[in-house]
PDB file of C-alpha atoms and ligand atoms in Angstrom:
ATOM      1  CA  MET A  22     -30.890 -44.965  36.604  1.00  0.00           C
ATOM      2  CA  GLN A  23     -34.360 -45.769  35.341  1.00  0.00           C
ATOM      3  CA  GLU A  24     -35.219 -46.742  39.179  1.00  0.00           C
ATOM      4  CA  LEU A  25     -33.842 -43.513  40.418  1.00  0.00           C
ATOM      5  CA  ILE A  26     -35.818 -41.468  37.650  1.00  0.00           C
ATOM      6  CA  LYS A  27     -39.008 -43.093  38.770  1.00  0.00           C
ATOM      7  CA  SER A  28     -38.497 -42.515  42.380  1.00  0.00           C
ATOM      8  CA  THR A  29     -37.568 -38.661  41.875  1.00  0.00           C
ATOM      9  CA  ALA A  30     -40.617 -38.487  39.707  1.00  0.00           C
ATOM     10  CA  GLU A  31     -42.565 -40.272  42.573  1.00  0.00           C
ATOM     11  CA  ALA A  32     -41.339 -37.852  45.093  1.00  0.00           C
ATOM     12  CA  LEU A  33     -42.027 -34.599  42.550  1.00  0.00           C
ATOM     13  CA  MET A  34     -45.542 -35.975  42.259  1.00  0.00           C
ATOM     14  CA  ARG A  35     -45.914 -36.058  46.290  1.00  0.00           C
ATOM     15  CA  ALA A  36     -44.111 -32.654  46.735  1.00  0.00           C
ATOM     16  CA  LYS A  37     -46.170 -29.778  47.949  1.00  0.00           C
ATOM     17  CA  HIS A  38     -43.486 -27.272  47.505  1.00  0.00           C
ATOM     18  CA  CYS A  39     -40.404 -28.243  45.003  1.00  0.00           C
ATOM     19  CA  VAL A  40     -37.710 -25.867  44.567  1.00  0.00           C
ATOM     20  CA  ALA A  41     -34.908 -26.395  41.910  1.00  0.00           C
ATOM     21  CA  LEU A  42     -31.328 -24.723  42.572  1.00  0.00           C
ATOM     22  CA  THR A  43     -29.326 -24.565  39.167  1.00  0.00           C
ATOM     23  CA  GLY A  44     -26.062 -23.767  38.317  1.00  0.00           C
ATOM     24  CA  ALA A  45     -23.994 -23.081  35.084  1.00  0.00           C
ATOM     25  CA  GLY A  46     -24.176 -26.913  34.148  1.00  0.00           C
ATOM     26  CA  ILE A  47     -27.840 -26.518  32.885  1.00  0.00           C
ATOM     27  CA  SER A  48     -26.988 -23.927  30.244  1.00  0.00           C
ATOM     28  CA  VAL A  49     -23.984 -25.701  28.991  1.00  0.00           C
ATOM     29  CA  GLU A  50     -26.460 -27.331  26.189  1.00  0.00           C
ATOM     30  CA  SER A  51     -27.422 -23.818  25.401  1.00  0.00           C
ATOM     31  CA  GLY A  52     -23.881 -23.119  24.187  1.00  0.00           C
ATOM     32  CA  ILE A  53     -22.780 -21.305  27.625  1.00  0.00           C
ATOM     33  CA  PRO A  54     -19.437 -22.779  29.002  1.00  0.00           C
ATOM     34  CA  PRO A  55     -19.510 -23.608  32.889  1.00  0.00           C
ATOM     35  CA  PHE A  56     -16.756 -22.067  35.162  1.00  0.00           C
ATOM     36  CA  ARG A  57     -15.171 -24.952  36.381  1.00  0.00           C
ATOM     37  CA  GLY A  58     -13.875 -28.446  34.960  1.00  0.00           C
ATOM     38  CA  LYS A  59     -13.016 -29.123  31.562  1.00  0.00           C
ATOM     39  CA  GLY A  60     -13.867 -25.981  28.864  1.00  0.00           C
ATOM     40  CA  GLY A  61     -14.660 -23.938  32.063  1.00  0.00           C
ATOM     41  CA  ILE A  62     -14.118 -20.200  32.157  1.00  0.00           C
ATOM     42  CA  TRP A  63     -11.953 -20.256  35.143  1.00  0.00           C
ATOM     43  CA  GLU A  64      -9.516 -22.591  33.550  1.00  0.00           C
ATOM     44  CA  LYS A  65      -8.833 -20.085  30.842  1.00  0.00           C
ATOM     45  CA  TYR A  66      -9.050 -16.943  33.274  1.00  0.00           C
ATOM     46  CA  ASP A  67      -7.986 -16.352  36.667  1.00  0.00           C
ATOM     47  CA  PRO A  68     -11.156 -15.158  38.425  1.00  0.00           C
ATOM     48  CA  MET A  69      -9.457 -12.912  40.757  1.00  0.00           C
ATOM     49  CA  GLU A  70      -7.830 -10.812  37.780  1.00  0.00           C
ATOM     50  CA  TYR A  71     -11.001 -10.582  35.831  1.00  0.00           C
ATOM     51  CA  ALA A  72     -14.277 -11.306  37.969  1.00  0.00           C
ATOM     52  CA  HIS A  73     -13.478  -9.710  41.128  1.00  0.00           C
ATOM     53  CA  ILE A  74     -15.012  -6.193  41.881  1.00  0.00           C
ATOM     54  CA  ASP A  75     -11.616  -4.907  42.380  1.00  0.00           C
ATOM     55  CA  ALA A  76     -10.161  -5.898  39.109  1.00  0.00           C
ATOM     56  CA  PHE A  77     -13.266  -4.270  37.407  1.00  0.00           C
ATOM     57  CA  MET A  78     -12.986  -1.014  39.264  1.00  0.00           C
ATOM     58  CA  SER A  79      -9.312  -0.809  38.529  1.00  0.00           C
ATOM     59  CA  ASN A  80      -9.110  -1.817  35.019  1.00  0.00           C
ATOM     60  CA  PRO A  81     -12.796  -1.954  33.247  1.00  0.00           C
ATOM     61  CA  THR A  82     -11.299  -1.937  29.950  1.00  0.00           C
ATOM     62  CA  LYS A  83      -9.414  -5.098  30.468  1.00  0.00           C
ATOM     63  CA  VAL A  84     -12.337  -6.754  32.135  1.00  0.00           C
ATOM     64  CA  TRP A  85     -14.712  -5.851  29.316  1.00  0.00           C
ATOM     65  CA  GLN A  86     -12.497  -6.836  26.675  1.00  0.00           C
ATOM     66  CA  VAL A  87     -11.474 -10.208  27.921  1.00  0.00           C
ATOM     67  CA  LEU A  88     -14.404 -11.505  29.599  1.00  0.00           C
ATOM     68  CA  LEU A  89     -17.608  -9.141  29.337  1.00  0.00           C
ATOM     69  CA  LYS A  90     -17.396  -8.734  25.690  1.00  0.00           C
ATOM     70  CA  ASP A  91     -17.517 -12.638  24.827  1.00  0.00           C
ATOM     71  CA  MET A  92     -20.298 -13.092  27.437  1.00  0.00           C
ATOM     72  CA  LYS A  93     -22.480 -10.765  26.074  1.00  0.00           C
ATOM     73  CA  SER A  94     -22.151 -12.246  22.573  1.00  0.00           C
ATOM     74  CA  ILE A  95     -22.837 -15.727  23.993  1.00  0.00           C
ATOM     75  CA  VAL A  96     -25.470 -14.520  26.211  1.00  0.00           C
ATOM     76  CA  ASP A  97     -27.243 -12.342  23.288  1.00  0.00           C
ATOM     77  CA  LYS A  98     -27.477 -15.644  21.175  1.00  0.00           C
ATOM     78  CA  ALA A  99     -28.278 -18.314  23.897  1.00  0.00           C
ATOM     79  CA  ARG A 100     -31.564 -19.899  23.850  1.00  0.00           C
ATOM     80  CA  PRO A 101     -33.317 -22.289  26.620  1.00  0.00           C
ATOM     81  CA  ASN A 102     -32.310 -26.111  26.128  1.00  0.00           C
ATOM     82  CA  ASP A 103     -34.736 -29.088  27.224  1.00  0.00           C
ATOM     83  CA  ALA A 104     -33.416 -28.747  30.687  1.00  0.00           C
ATOM     84  CA  HIS A 105     -34.697 -25.025  31.176  1.00  0.00           C
ATOM     85  CA  LEU A 106     -37.893 -26.128  29.242  1.00  0.00           C
ATOM     86  CA  GLY A 107     -38.524 -29.212  31.344  1.00  0.00           C
ATOM     87  CA  LEU A 108     -38.337 -27.194  34.571  1.00  0.00           C
ATOM     88  CA  ALA A 109     -40.844 -24.550  32.968  1.00  0.00           C
ATOM     89  CA  ARG A 110     -43.030 -27.728  32.141  1.00  0.00           C
ATOM     90  CA  LEU A 111     -42.886 -28.938  35.788  1.00  0.00           C
ATOM     91  CA  GLU A 112     -44.157 -25.559  36.913  1.00  0.00           C
ATOM     92  CA  GLN A 113     -47.033 -25.697  34.375  1.00  0.00           C
ATOM     93  CA  LEU A 114     -48.065 -28.964  36.007  1.00  0.00           C
ATOM     94  CA  GLY A 115     -48.040 -26.994  39.407  1.00  0.00           C
ATOM     95  CA  ILE A 116     -45.116 -29.139  40.757  1.00  0.00           C
ATOM     96  CA  LEU A 117     -42.310 -26.788  40.727  1.00  0.00           C
ATOM     97  CA  LYS A 118     -42.591 -23.476  42.618  1.00  0.00           C
ATOM     98  CA  THR A 119     -39.258 -21.606  42.366  1.00  0.00           C
ATOM     99  CA  ILE A 120     -36.035 -21.452  40.711  1.00  0.00           C
ATOM    100  CA  ILE A 121     -32.921 -20.440  42.677  1.00  0.00           C
ATOM    101  CA  THR A 122     -30.238 -19.879  39.779  1.00  0.00           C
ATOM    102  CA  GLN A 123     -26.755 -19.019  40.175  1.00  0.00           C
ATOM    103  CA  ASN A 124     -26.936 -18.264  36.542  1.00  0.00           C
ATOM    104  CA  VAL A 125     -27.263 -14.618  34.908  1.00  0.00           C
ATOM    105  CA  ASP A 126     -28.256 -15.743  31.735  1.00  0.00           C
ATOM    106  CA  GLY A 127     -31.960 -15.102  31.879  1.00  0.00           C
ATOM    107  CA  LEU A 128     -32.842 -18.620  30.305  1.00  0.00           C
ATOM    108  CA  HIS A 129     -35.118 -19.837  32.835  1.00  0.00           C
ATOM    109  CA  GLN A 130     -37.439 -16.899  32.401  1.00  0.00           C
ATOM    110  CA  LEU A 131     -37.133 -17.275  28.545  1.00  0.00           C
ATOM    111  CA  ALA A 132     -38.109 -20.826  28.975  1.00  0.00           C
ATOM    112  CA  GLY A 133     -41.377 -19.756  30.838  1.00  0.00           C
ATOM    113  CA  ASN A 134     -40.649 -20.021  34.626  1.00  0.00           C
ATOM    114  CA  THR A 135     -42.219 -17.142  36.573  1.00  0.00           C
ATOM    115  CA  ASP A 136     -40.474 -17.164  39.920  1.00  0.00           C
ATOM    116  CA  VAL A 137     -36.763 -17.278  39.523  1.00  0.00           C
ATOM    117  CA  ILE A 138     -34.518 -15.831  42.232  1.00  0.00           C
ATOM    118  CA  GLU A 139     -31.177 -14.841  40.343  1.00  0.00           C
ATOM    119  CA  PHE A 140     -29.101 -15.188  43.357  1.00  0.00           C
ATOM    120  CA  HIS A 141     -25.886 -13.742  41.680  1.00  0.00           C
ATOM    121  CA  GLY A 142     -28.000 -11.219  39.881  1.00  0.00           C
ATOM    122  CA  ASN A 143     -28.372 -10.971  36.108  1.00  0.00           C
ATOM    123  CA  PHE A 144     -26.740 -10.095  32.818  1.00  0.00           C
ATOM    124  CA  ALA A 145     -29.913  -9.051  31.200  1.00  0.00           C
ATOM    125  CA  TRP A 146     -29.216  -5.492  32.490  1.00  0.00           C
ATOM    126  CA  HIS A 147     -26.208  -3.120  32.967  1.00  0.00           C
ATOM    127  CA  ARG A 148     -25.741   0.138  34.721  1.00  0.00           C
ATOM    128  CA  CYS A 149     -23.847   3.232  34.641  1.00  0.00           C
ATOM    129  CA  LEU A 150     -21.413   3.433  37.306  1.00  0.00           C
ATOM    130  CA  ASP A 151     -21.710   7.287  37.619  1.00  0.00           C
ATOM    131  CA  CYS A 152     -25.465   8.208  37.066  1.00  0.00           C
ATOM    132  CA  ARG A 153     -27.044   4.589  37.542  1.00  0.00           C
ATOM    133  CA  GLN A 154     -28.877   4.927  34.245  1.00  0.00           C
ATOM    134  CA  ARG A 155     -30.169   1.201  33.547  1.00  0.00           C
ATOM    135  CA  ILE A 156     -29.697  -0.066  29.861  1.00  0.00           C
ATOM    136  CA  ALA A 157     -30.964  -3.666  28.654  1.00  0.00           C
ATOM    137  CA  THR A 158     -27.578  -5.616  27.532  1.00  0.00           C
ATOM    138  CA  HIS A 159     -28.792  -6.195  24.059  1.00  0.00           C
ATOM    139  CA  ALA A 160     -28.883  -2.443  23.316  1.00  0.00           C
ATOM    140  CA  ILE A 161     -25.166  -2.024  24.412  1.00  0.00           C
ATOM    141  CA  ASP A 162     -22.986  -0.817  21.699  1.00  0.00           C
ATOM    142  CA  LEU A 163     -19.517  -2.448  21.671  1.00  0.00           C
ATOM    143  CA  THR A 164     -17.682  -0.203  19.420  1.00  0.00           C
ATOM    144  CA  THR A 165     -15.673   1.370  22.080  1.00  0.00           C
ATOM    145  CA  ILE A 166     -14.758  -0.934  25.239  1.00  0.00           C
ATOM    146  CA  PRO A 167     -15.541  -0.241  28.003  1.00  0.00           C
ATOM    147  CA  PRO A 168     -18.955   0.958  26.689  1.00  0.00           C
ATOM    148  CA  HIS A 169     -20.077   4.234  28.135  1.00  0.00           C
ATOM    149  CA  CYS A 170     -23.428   5.844  29.199  1.00  0.00           C
ATOM    150  CA  GLN A 171     -24.490   9.138  27.745  1.00  0.00           C
ATOM    151  CA  CYS A 172     -23.080  10.808  30.877  1.00  0.00           C
ATOM    152  CA  GLY A 173     -19.662   9.360  30.239  1.00  0.00           C
ATOM    153  CA  GLY A 174     -19.900   6.500  33.047  1.00  0.00           C
ATOM    154  CA  ILE A 175     -18.749   3.231  32.488  1.00  0.00           C
ATOM    155  CA  TYR A 176     -21.342   0.483  32.390  1.00  0.00           C
ATOM    156  CA  ARG A 177     -21.167  -2.630  34.712  1.00  0.00           C
ATOM    157  CA  PRO A 178     -23.730  -5.755  34.382  1.00  0.00           C
ATOM    158  CA  GLU A 179     -26.024  -6.112  37.174  1.00  0.00           C
ATOM    159  CA  CYS A 180     -24.634  -9.498  37.986  1.00  0.00           C
ATOM    160  CA  ILE A 181     -22.082  -9.430  41.056  1.00  0.00           C
ATOM    161  CA  PHE A 182     -18.637  -9.914  40.949  1.00  0.00           C
ATOM    162  CA  PHE A 183     -16.495 -11.805  43.390  1.00  0.00           C
ATOM    163  CA  GLY A 184     -16.139  -9.581  46.519  1.00  0.00           C
ATOM    164  CA  GLU A 185     -19.620  -8.136  46.170  1.00  0.00           C
ATOM    165  CA  ALA A 186     -22.366  -9.024  48.610  1.00  0.00           C
ATOM    166  CA  ILE A 187     -25.421 -11.239  47.712  1.00  0.00           C
ATOM    167  CA  PRO A 188     -28.404  -8.891  47.213  1.00  0.00           C
ATOM    168  CA  PRO A 189     -29.903  -9.373  50.546  1.00  0.00           C
ATOM    169  CA  GLN A 190     -33.426  -9.747  49.286  1.00  0.00           C
ATOM    170  CA  HIS A 191     -32.367 -12.867  47.065  1.00  0.00           C
ATOM    171  CA  LEU A 192     -30.420 -14.351  49.892  1.00  0.00           C
ATOM    172  CA  MET A 193     -33.384 -14.164  52.293  1.00  0.00           C
ATOM    173  CA  ARG A 194     -35.784 -15.606  49.751  1.00  0.00           C
ATOM    174  CA  SER A 195     -33.599 -18.490  48.741  1.00  0.00           C
ATOM    175  CA  GLN A 196     -32.970 -19.354  52.603  1.00  0.00           C
ATOM    176  CA  GLN A 197     -37.014 -19.336  52.887  1.00  0.00           C
ATOM    177  CA  GLU A 198     -37.604 -21.379  49.940  1.00  0.00           C
ATOM    178  CA  ALA A 199     -34.707 -23.812  50.990  1.00  0.00           C
ATOM    179  CA  THR A 200     -36.477 -24.077  54.350  1.00  0.00           C
ATOM    180  CA  ARG A 201     -39.996 -24.613  52.982  1.00  0.00           C
ATOM    181  CA  CYS A 202     -39.286 -26.809  50.183  1.00  0.00           C
ATOM    182  CA  ASP A 203     -40.075 -30.593  50.532  1.00  0.00           C
ATOM    183  CA  VAL A 204     -38.134 -31.453  47.277  1.00  0.00           C
ATOM    184  CA  MET A 205     -35.052 -29.569  45.923  1.00  0.00           C
ATOM    185  CA  LEU A 206     -33.705 -30.636  42.400  1.00  0.00           C
ATOM    186  CA  VAL A 207     -30.209 -29.545  42.210  1.00  0.00           C
ATOM    187  CA  ILE A 208     -29.212 -29.166  38.673  1.00  0.00           C
ATOM    188  CA  GLY A 209     -25.711 -28.610  37.028  1.00  0.00           C
ATOM    189  CA  THR A 210     -23.909 -27.036  39.661  1.00  0.00           C
ATOM    190  CA  SER A 211     -20.440 -27.792  41.382  1.00  0.00           C
ATOM    191  CA  ALA A 212     -21.837 -26.792  44.763  1.00  0.00           C
ATOM    192  CA  VAL A 213     -18.812 -25.252  45.965  1.00  0.00           C
ATOM    193  CA  VAL A 214     -19.741 -21.405  45.999  1.00  0.00           C
ATOM    194  CA  GLN A 215     -21.062 -20.333  49.005  1.00  0.00           C
ATOM    195  CA  PRO A 216     -23.542 -19.303  50.567  1.00  0.00           C
ATOM    196  CA  VAL A 217     -25.600 -20.426  47.679  1.00  0.00           C
ATOM    197  CA  ALA A 218     -24.278 -24.019  48.058  1.00  0.00           C
ATOM    198  CA  LEU A 219     -25.901 -24.156  51.232  1.00  0.00           C
ATOM    199  CA  MET A 220     -29.277 -24.106  49.985  1.00  0.00           C
ATOM    200  CA  PRO A 221     -29.316 -27.828  49.635  1.00  0.00           C
ATOM    201  CA  VAL A 222     -27.840 -28.384  52.919  1.00  0.00           C
ATOM    202  CA  ILE A 223     -30.743 -25.994  54.658  1.00  0.00           C
ATOM    203  CA  ALA A 224     -33.403 -28.015  52.673  1.00  0.00           C
ATOM    204  CA  ARG A 225     -32.153 -31.404  53.711  1.00  0.00           C
ATOM    205  CA  GLU A 226     -31.786 -30.522  57.353  1.00  0.00           C
ATOM    206  CA  THR A 227     -35.347 -29.253  57.063  1.00  0.00           C
ATOM    207  CA  ASN A 228     -36.328 -32.703  55.874  1.00  0.00           C
ATOM    208  CA  ALA A 229     -36.755 -32.241  52.146  1.00  0.00           C
ATOM    209  CA  LYS A 230     -35.429 -34.710  49.591  1.00  0.00           C
ATOM    210  CA  VAL A 231     -32.567 -33.520  47.467  1.00  0.00           C
ATOM    211  CA  PHE A 232     -31.968 -34.868  44.185  1.00  0.00           C
ATOM    212  CA  GLU A 233     -28.919 -33.885  41.900  1.00  0.00           C
ATOM    213  CA  ILE A 234     -28.806 -33.980  37.926  1.00  0.00           C
ATOM    214  CA  ASN A 235     -25.165 -33.630  36.979  1.00  0.00           C
ATOM    215  CA  PRO A 236     -22.733 -35.686  34.934  1.00  0.00           C
ATOM    216  CA  GLU A 237     -20.279 -35.519  37.838  1.00  0.00           C
ATOM    217  CA  ARG A 238     -20.642 -36.308  41.449  1.00  0.00           C
ATOM    218  CA  THR A 239     -20.435 -33.315  43.714  1.00  0.00           C
ATOM    219  CA  PRO A 240     -19.490 -32.501  47.410  1.00  0.00           C
ATOM    220  CA  LEU A 241     -23.252 -33.139  47.849  1.00  0.00           C
ATOM    221  CA  THR A 242     -23.396 -36.509  46.611  1.00  0.00           C
ATOM    222  CA  ASP A 243     -23.670 -39.282  49.210  1.00  0.00           C
ATOM    223  CA  ASN A 244     -23.550 -36.628  51.698  1.00  0.00           C
ATOM    224  CA  ILE A 245     -26.643 -33.979  51.378  1.00  0.00           C
ATOM    225  CA  SER A 246     -28.269 -35.632  48.367  1.00  0.00           C
ATOM    226  CA  ASN A 247     -30.735 -38.289  48.285  1.00  0.00           C
ATOM    227  CA  GLY A 248     -29.567 -39.640  44.839  1.00  0.00           C
ATOM    228  CA  ILE A 249     -27.671 -38.256  41.841  1.00  0.00           C
ATOM    229  CA  LEU A 250     -29.371 -38.497  38.135  1.00  0.00           C
ATOM    230  CA  GLU A 251     -25.984 -38.838  36.355  1.00  0.00           C
ATOM    231  CA  GLY A 252     -25.787 -37.564  32.839  1.00  0.00           C
ATOM    232  CA  LYS A 253     -26.522 -34.184  31.024  1.00  0.00           C
ATOM    233  CA  ALA A 254     -29.200 -31.906  32.198  1.00  0.00           C
ATOM    234  CA  GLY A 255     -31.324 -31.658  28.950  1.00  0.00           C
ATOM    235  CA  HIS A 256     -31.450 -35.709  28.547  1.00  0.00           C
ATOM    236  CA  VAL A 257     -32.190 -36.545  32.234  1.00  0.00           C
ATOM    237  CA  MET A 258     -34.809 -33.609  32.626  1.00  0.00           C
ATOM    238  CA  ASN A 259     -36.464 -35.197  29.233  1.00  0.00           C
ATOM    239  CA  ARG A 260     -36.738 -38.725  31.042  1.00  0.00           C
ATOM    240  CA  LEU A 261     -37.683 -37.319  34.218  1.00  0.00           C
ATOM    241  CA  VAL A 262     -40.783 -35.028  32.932  1.00  0.00           C
ATOM    242  CA  GLU A 263     -41.699 -38.125  30.761  1.00  0.00           C
ATOM    243  CA  GLU A 264     -41.862 -40.230  33.703  1.00  0.00           C
ATOM    244  CA  VAL A 265     -43.885 -37.664  35.742  1.00  0.00           C
ATOM    245  CA  GLU A 266     -46.396 -37.196  32.572  1.00  0.00           C
ATOM    246  CA  ARG A 267     -46.701 -41.140  32.772  1.00  0.00           C
ATOM    247  CA  GLN A 268     -47.553 -41.284  36.453  1.00  0.00           C
ATOM    248  CA  LEU A 269     -49.884 -38.257  35.999  1.00  0.00           C
ATOM    249  CA  SER A 270     -51.678 -40.142  33.250  1.00  0.00           C
ATOM    250  CA  THR A 271     -52.389 -43.266  35.358  1.00  0.00           C
ATOM    251  CA  LEU A 272     -54.071 -41.065  38.287  1.00  0.00           C
ATOM    252  CA  ASP A 273     -57.592 -41.528  38.596  1.00  0.00           C
ATOM    253  CA  PRO A 274     -59.110 -38.562  36.977  1.00  0.00           C
ATOM    254  CA  ILE A 275     -61.524 -37.758  39.924  1.00  0.00           C
ATOM    255  CA  TYR A 276     -58.258 -36.909  42.142  1.00  0.00           C
TER     256      TYR A 276
HETATM  257  P1  OAD B  29     -19.670 -24.729  38.040  1.00  0.00           P
HETATM  258  O1  OAD B  29     -18.666 -24.214  36.604  1.00  0.00           O
HETATM  259  O2  OAD B  29     -18.712 -24.581  38.985  1.00  0.00           O
HETATM  260  O3  OAD B  29     -20.203 -25.984  37.634  1.00  0.00           O
HETATM  261  C1  OAD B  29     -20.861 -26.644  36.678  1.00  0.00           C
HETATM  262  C2  OAD B  29     -21.267 -27.996  37.070  1.00  0.00           C
HETATM  263  O4  OAD B  29     -22.220 -28.280  35.975  1.00  0.00           O
HETATM  264  C3  OAD B  29     -20.483 -29.069  37.213  1.00  0.00           C
HETATM  265  O5  OAD B  29     -20.959 -29.629  38.535  1.00  0.00           O
HETATM  266  C4  OAD B  29     -20.478 -29.834  36.063  1.00  0.00           C
HETATM  267  O6  OAD B  29     -20.249 -31.300  36.420  1.00  0.00           O
HETATM  268  C5  OAD B  29     -22.135 -29.739  35.533  1.00  0.00           C
HETATM  269  N1  OAD B  29     -21.982 -29.807  34.204  1.00  0.00           N
HETATM  270  C6  OAD B  29     -21.431 -29.742  33.121  1.00  0.00           C
HETATM  271  N2  OAD B  29     -22.044 -30.172  31.948  1.00  0.00           N
HETATM  272  C7  OAD B  29     -23.393 -30.352  32.421  1.00  0.00           C
HETATM  273  C8  OAD B  29     -24.616 -30.498  31.498  1.00  0.00           C
HETATM  274  N3  OAD B  29     -24.570 -30.773  30.426  1.00  0.00           N
HETATM  275  N4  OAD B  29     -25.825 -30.908  32.229  1.00  0.00           N
HETATM  276  C9  OAD B  29     -25.547 -30.985  33.715  1.00  0.00           C
HETATM  277  N5  OAD B  29     -24.450 -30.500  34.557  1.00  0.00           N
HETATM  278  C10 OAD B  29     -23.472 -30.221  33.832  1.00  0.00           C
HETATM  279  O7  OAD B  29     -20.982 -23.738  37.941  1.00  0.00           O
HETATM  280  P2  OAD B  29     -21.639 -23.302  39.170  1.00  0.00           P
HETATM  281  O8  OAD B  29     -21.880 -24.395  40.365  1.00  0.00           O
HETATM  282  O9  OAD B  29     -22.939 -22.650  38.557  1.00  0.00           O
HETATM  283  O10 OAD B  29     -20.280 -17.100  40.510  1.00  0.00           O
HETATM  284  O11 OAD B  29     -21.018 -22.021  39.897  1.00  0.00           O
HETATM  285  C11 OAD B  29     -21.287 -21.373  40.707  1.00  0.00           C
HETATM  286  C12 OAD B  29     -20.491 -19.842  40.587  1.00  0.00           C
HETATM  287  O12 OAD B  29     -19.231 -19.951  40.455  1.00  0.00           O
HETATM  288  C13 OAD B  29     -21.215 -19.015  39.364  1.00  0.00           C
HETATM  289  O13 OAD B  29     -22.584 -18.745  39.734  1.00  0.00           O
HETATM  290  C14 OAD B  29     -20.250 -18.023  39.320  1.00  0.00           C
HETATM  291  C15 OAD B  29     -18.940 -18.726  39.522  1.00  0.00           C
HETATM  292  O14 OAD B  29     -17.740 -18.288  39.778  1.00  0.00           O
HETATM  293  C16 OAD B  29     -20.095 -15.802  40.232  1.00  0.00           C
HETATM  294  O15 OAD B  29     -19.975 -15.173  39.079  1.00  0.00           O
HETATM  295  C17 OAD B  29     -20.222 -14.887  41.553  1.00  0.00           C
END
């Protein structure tokens, strides 16, 4: 593992344009459960019953009661963990340029990253289904479910449900970043949801090095990625950033 940390850090140091792709796993250590696998949300709830746009439109009370209410209380409290902070540090060092995230929790921005593409939208804001007035999620009052706007319309989150299109500007920018990058860090994603899972494939096809950070192997492992740093994101990122900083400190100052 130390050898892979070292070679990943070397690739990061050489990178002209490094991009990270993140998924639910990076926020697990912030107390937000993942979707798949042990303790995953889709183990408890059928996504077609609770996370499809048709399910929300036909019964918003049920979706708010079962899924969105809990999600709001978890996301309201969550704080960035060492993995988010490590990516913010890589940006500060001038290495990481952009994050493409599938997460809607806003933790990358809270950690300090400034260019974050929220591929599946965000949960920081809601909008009224009728008058489209926006409201910050923390300001939503949950004494009645579903929560209503002053006009009487129901609030929906600004993240996408299954069955909805990816916001085109996010899709286009992500494809551009995947094409342009020379190193992609793929952190905490099962890489099974399309079209976002294509981003590492595009990166690899355009000659980028792709490194995963995940305690488990994914469909990218040994196939698309050049290596997998196995372990929890916080611990692995701490080691990786430490190694980058160690290598930086050995550089001749005139360079
Ligand atoms: P998943 O829940 O599918 O996958 C989570 C990944 O994180 C798995 O590969 C785990 O092995 C890994 N993991 C778990 N704990 C970890 C830790 N501490 N550190 C690092 N990795 C860890 O989440 P996503 O791939 O993000 O879509 O799921 C993609 C999309 O599926 C989501 O954006 C969401 C969902 O349905 C929508 O809501 C549209």
